[in-house]
XYZ file of C-alpha atoms in Angstrom:
134
model
C 31.322 8.845 8.933
C 28.271 10.332 7.921
C 29.789 10.299 4.773
C 31.207 7.031 4.396
C 27.085 5.666 5.023
C 25.898 8.469 2.324
C 28.482 7.363 0.261
C 27.709 3.139 0.245
C 23.549 4.696 -0.147
C 22.906 3.523 3.248
C 21.512 6.442 4.378
C 19.071 6.283 0.664
C 18.220 2.488 1.601
C 17.064 3.759 4.771
C 14.296 6.519 3.884
C 13.364 4.023 1.078
C 12.537 1.251 2.752
C 11.770 2.157 6.374
C 8.754 4.594 7.715
C 8.754 6.592 10.676
C 6.725 4.356 12.242
C 9.290 1.684 12.672
C 7.727 -0.855 9.817
C 10.921 -1.826 7.379
C 9.317 -2.642 4.020
C 11.105 -5.176 1.778
C 9.067 -7.269 -0.882
C 10.727 -10.265 -0.327
C 13.324 -12.367 2.975
C 15.449 -12.580 0.401
C 15.718 -9.142 0.023
C 16.004 -8.374 3.164
C 19.088 -10.878 3.369
C 20.875 -9.647 1.082
C 20.768 -5.978 2.468
C 21.356 -7.393 5.631
C 24.526 -8.979 4.616
C 25.548 -5.843 3.045
C 25.379 -3.831 5.563
C 26.630 -5.874 7.860
C 29.930 -5.705 5.026
C 29.924 -2.558 5.116
C 29.948 -2.123 8.810
C 33.220 -4.069 8.779
C 35.175 -2.230 6.647
C 34.161 0.995 8.550
C 35.740 -1.075 11.272
C 38.418 -2.161 9.925
C 39.492 1.621 8.787
C 38.625 2.440 12.947
C 41.089 0.013 13.494
C 44.715 2.253 13.718
C 42.233 4.734 15.178
C 41.212 2.815 17.820
C 45.047 1.648 18.760
C 45.985 5.111 18.579
C 43.807 6.302 20.808
C 44.078 2.903 23.665
C 47.764 3.897 23.376
C 46.939 7.587 25.006
C 44.505 5.944 27.327
C 47.493 3.515 28.789
C 50.374 6.293 28.683
C 47.772 9.035 30.746
C 46.794 6.198 32.750
C 49.672 4.579 34.072
C 49.843 6.477 37.066
C 47.456 5.269 39.337
C 47.972 8.534 41.852
C 47.292 11.026 38.397
C 44.686 9.752 37.039
C 40.777 9.513 37.960
C 40.096 6.398 39.123
C 42.977 4.490 41.748
C 41.675 0.312 40.622
C 42.561 -0.077 37.432
C 38.985 -1.979 36.924
C 37.354 1.282 37.835
C 39.931 3.477 34.723
C 39.243 0.455 31.891
C 35.123 0.962 32.720
C 34.611 4.315 33.068
C 37.175 6.179 31.580
C 38.637 3.673 28.102
C 34.970 1.842 28.193
C 31.979 4.350 29.056
C 33.618 7.669 28.297
C 35.343 6.447 25.055
C 32.144 4.721 23.883
C 33.985 1.774 23.285
C 32.303 -1.133 21.927
C 33.241 -4.835 21.463
C 35.263 -4.930 18.817
C 37.108 -1.698 19.417
C 37.978 -3.799 23.075
C 39.377 -6.138 21.240
C 41.240 -4.388 18.821
C 42.661 -2.927 22.163
C 42.921 -6.091 23.944
C 45.283 -7.558 21.227
C 47.788 -4.561 21.154
C 50.993 -5.761 21.888
C 52.370 -3.740 25.187
C 55.642 -4.364 25.219
C 57.042 -0.953 23.211
C 55.877 0.163 27.003
C 58.213 -1.597 28.765
C 60.160 0.698 29.788
C 57.927 3.268 31.056
C 57.908 3.942 34.693
C 54.680 2.684 35.550
C 54.754 -0.404 33.509
C 53.243 -2.682 35.616
C 49.991 -0.065 35.914
C 50.076 -0.455 31.663
C 49.770 -4.265 32.091
C 46.921 -3.642 34.767
C 45.070 -2.349 32.709
C 45.816 -4.183 29.518
C 44.837 -7.257 31.472
C 41.815 -5.381 32.836
C 41.260 -4.859 28.769
C 41.319 -8.767 27.841
C 39.209 -9.617 31.174
C 36.382 -7.798 29.700
C 36.534 -9.008 26.056
C 36.606 -12.556 27.488
C 33.768 -12.140 29.845
C 32.072 -10.095 27.063
C 32.789 -12.758 24.709
C 32.342 -15.643 27.051
C 28.271 -14.067 28.031
C 27.512 -13.949 24.137
C 28.355 -17.585 23.651
């Protein structure tokens, strides 16, 4: 991921405009606004490339967590919070990708009801975080 930031010049731009004391030097507010827009565009591009990887990891989480007798936490909400979110370092955008994943491909799984419960917890987490942000 670091090489992406280097390719887009973000590291050089940071080094040219930020001082180790925390001061950021831009000559105009328009220059700062343009840099913010460009940085957000790059982050969005990176996030878009990450979606497939995140969804694959989420599918693995669902199958590995489907049996409450074998997963780390019996309670679905604890499993989602501790294993998926905290151990997986998931952002709200990452969780939104997971929440939008269609779990129907697991319909024949012997623990499909638990997969549904885990997925419902992810959806609830996203909804609560979005509500806090509103």
